[in-house]
Amino acid sequence: MKISYKWLQQFLQIDWEPDRAGELLTDLGLEVEGIETKESIKGSLKGVVVGEVLTCIQHPNADRLKVTTVDLGLSETVQIVCGAPNVAVGQKVPVATIGTSLYDDKGAAFKIKKGKIRGEESYGMICAEDELGLGNNHDGILVLDKEIPVGTAVAEVFNIETDFVFEIGLTPNRSDAMSHFGVARDLRAGLMQQHVNLELISPSVSDFHVDERTLRIDVEVDDREQAPRYCGITITDIEVKDSPQWIQNRLKSIGITPKNNIVDITNYVLHELGQPLHAFDAQKVKGNKILVKTLQQGTKFTTLDDIERELSSEDIMICDADSNPLCIAGVLGGLKSGVTENTTSIFLESAYFNPVSIRKTAKRHALNTDASFRFERGIDINKSKYALKRAALLIEEYAGGKMGSDISDFFPEKIEDFQVFLSYENAYGLIGQEIPKETIKNILASLEIKINSETEGGLGLTIPSYRTDVQREADIIEEILRVYGYNNIEFSHKLNTSISFDSNKEIKIENIIANQLTSIGFNETMANSLTKPEYVTFSENLNEATTVEMLNPLSNDLKAMRQSLLFGGLESIAYNINRKNSSLQFYEFGKTYHRYNEKYEENKHLTLFVTGNRTKESWSIDHKVLDFFFLKGIITSLLSRLGIEKVKSSPTKQDVFSEGVSFGLGKMKFVEFGVVKPTILKEFGIKQEVLFADFNWDTILKLTGNKKISVTELQKFPSVKRDLALLLDSKTAFDEVYNLAFQTERKLLKEVDLFDVYEGDKLPDGKKSYAVSFILQDETKTLADKQIDKIMQKLQQAFEKKLDAVLR
């Protein structure tokens, strides 16, 4: 939220430097994220002064140029060549002197230099209004009032301002600070704590009156819960034109482009007092009646942005007597009912709408306006009529309007202020130190919180209705603390704590796996649980009927809860690849969400993603691709670490894989992995192979059970390694060799590994060669050669007999 410092100074005559004021606002909880210097005209017309044309003659070498002598209030006059047709002797004109920088409408600078134009020297430039940024006219030079003294800075003539704009990171609960007046009110409380007592100046509406009641527009509200208050007034005989410069300067400083006096005044009051207003062309309100109601589902309505929208039956609408929609209440006006240059009378609205309803409507139509921003957080319902009078008086002053009716004020149920009791003991306990009671009372008074009663133990308080975030004793204590100053709370240099024992087994196992993955180069990701609902259409294994959809989504991209962690991971991969980071290893612990009939289900998963190369590009190393076997090895090592062994593999039934495998025990599948289908990758703009593994973490936790890790001492006697090169049938799997070896020698055989496979022209058809290593070890003594040879001969014979193996 942008807050103008000069605008604040209209309410609070503070003379602090902007940086110092920004620090105090931050201490008060209105965090100032940055301070920007804003000029109502870029460059602030520095170097542009008022000059008087003393002489004006025809240029000797150009028909369309004049040579002038101009008095700038200096000891000597200057000669300036001018091409404007209206330049004449005796005029007071704006002159850009040598060294002055002027800016075009795109912000590009043009520096005024001494030069010769068709042989005649020129020491400056007499300016047109568009060259100064004061308008769009370029028919001739800008002629000023003759009473202005020569040498006066043009910036003073046109009230050019340099302002400082605070960018405040407003938290959603602080609806009371959504205006310049609200921020000034908070700033005043902070200043009082620093013994700087300033008056908070409220705009006066005492001059408001109605002389003639020439145009009455009645108001009817269908649902008082959706529109608890609705005020309106008609204003006639207006002239739609440009706003006065001071209003334009205020709006420009906070990034709002001025449009016309009516629209600008409604915007001005919105940012001044925090009350959204809307002006309707009264001639477009058929039947001279305003209806606040809902319309049928699917009703078409074109908003001010020239987009036709389908209305919901829950949208609050402002309609005329024929129920024709004029405006989406609290969000955006209609294209046909707005103020134009031909408007002569208006109906001005100031209302309070249900915050929940406005938020739903704004999100439903993907609209985020200054009005909806305030309505959905909750404005001050008691300020609606005051803000209406403030805007009406400005329109009367700057558009020549006349009040055409009394104010219509639908306000059936008044909002009562909150009553809270504050215990001193509770305040001291939460704050951590004792604050003087008088200081507490002064802080409460500065926040417009009334003290109704006082006892030895505490205070009975009345909270103003605009502080919707202060309804409990803890909220009161927080208010006291932020104004008193968090930095003023003393703290001990000694920290006392107790050691907690985390006995959560699930977290322990998760940390073990996370540490293992991180140690081998994986990075943990955390994707949003909210995702695009259309992702379920990428896989037939996912079902749209089981999608958990949000009732009030932040956006269409965050409308559904995820049924798979795959798509969030692919978004992360695409994001990294687009930033030239294409070799990736990710893991994520997260949940998926499903709805089965009326029951909801959450499942915990661990997912792995690998893509790209295993090593960085280097002239000294051949790059290796992160492939299927790499991922399989990682999965096997994780299962081994968890004590899950003797798993069975089978083809996966998940259609997100072009090739995939699942691991399980019996009918229980706990991990599926493989190569992600190119058609799915294409949806994310990924052109390289991506491998994905999905662990059903709930099942993994069940399988880990209470298995104990056994520890054995280091062996005292050496192991022996022997190799065999076996010629086998091509259909024989290594598992058969592995299992047969351990069946043959159970006692001394420790490991069996396959270190080479050969299939080629030099072997008979249907044959292959396995190079297999065997590790033998006796835990009680060193093995003798005869014993080793005997075991190897026994293994060879077993292979020859049961696998038809031939020793090569």
Short mmCIF file of C-alpha atoms in Angstrom, two decimals, residues 226 353-361 375-376 552:
data_model
loop_
_atom_site.label_atom_id
_atom_site.label_comp_id
_atom_site.label_asym_id
_atom_site.label_seq_id
_atom_site.Cartn_x
_atom_site.Cartn_y
_atom_site.Cartn_z
CA GLN A 226 -25.07 -8.46 2.64
CA PHE A 353 -20.87 -4.56 2.15
CA ASN A 354 -20.33 -7.96 3.75
CA PRO A 355 -16.55 -8.62 3.61
CA VAL A 356 -16.89 -12.37 2.97
CA SER A 357 -19.32 -11.82 0.09
CA ILE A 358 -17.09 -9.18 -1.54
CA ARG A 359 -14.03 -11.39 -1.25
CA LYS A 360 -15.82 -14.32 -2.88
CA THR A 361 -17.13 -12.12 -5.70
CA PHE A 375 -14.36 -4.01 1.58
CA GLU A 376 -13.11 -7.58 1.95
CA ASN A 552 -12.94 -19.73 -2.26
#
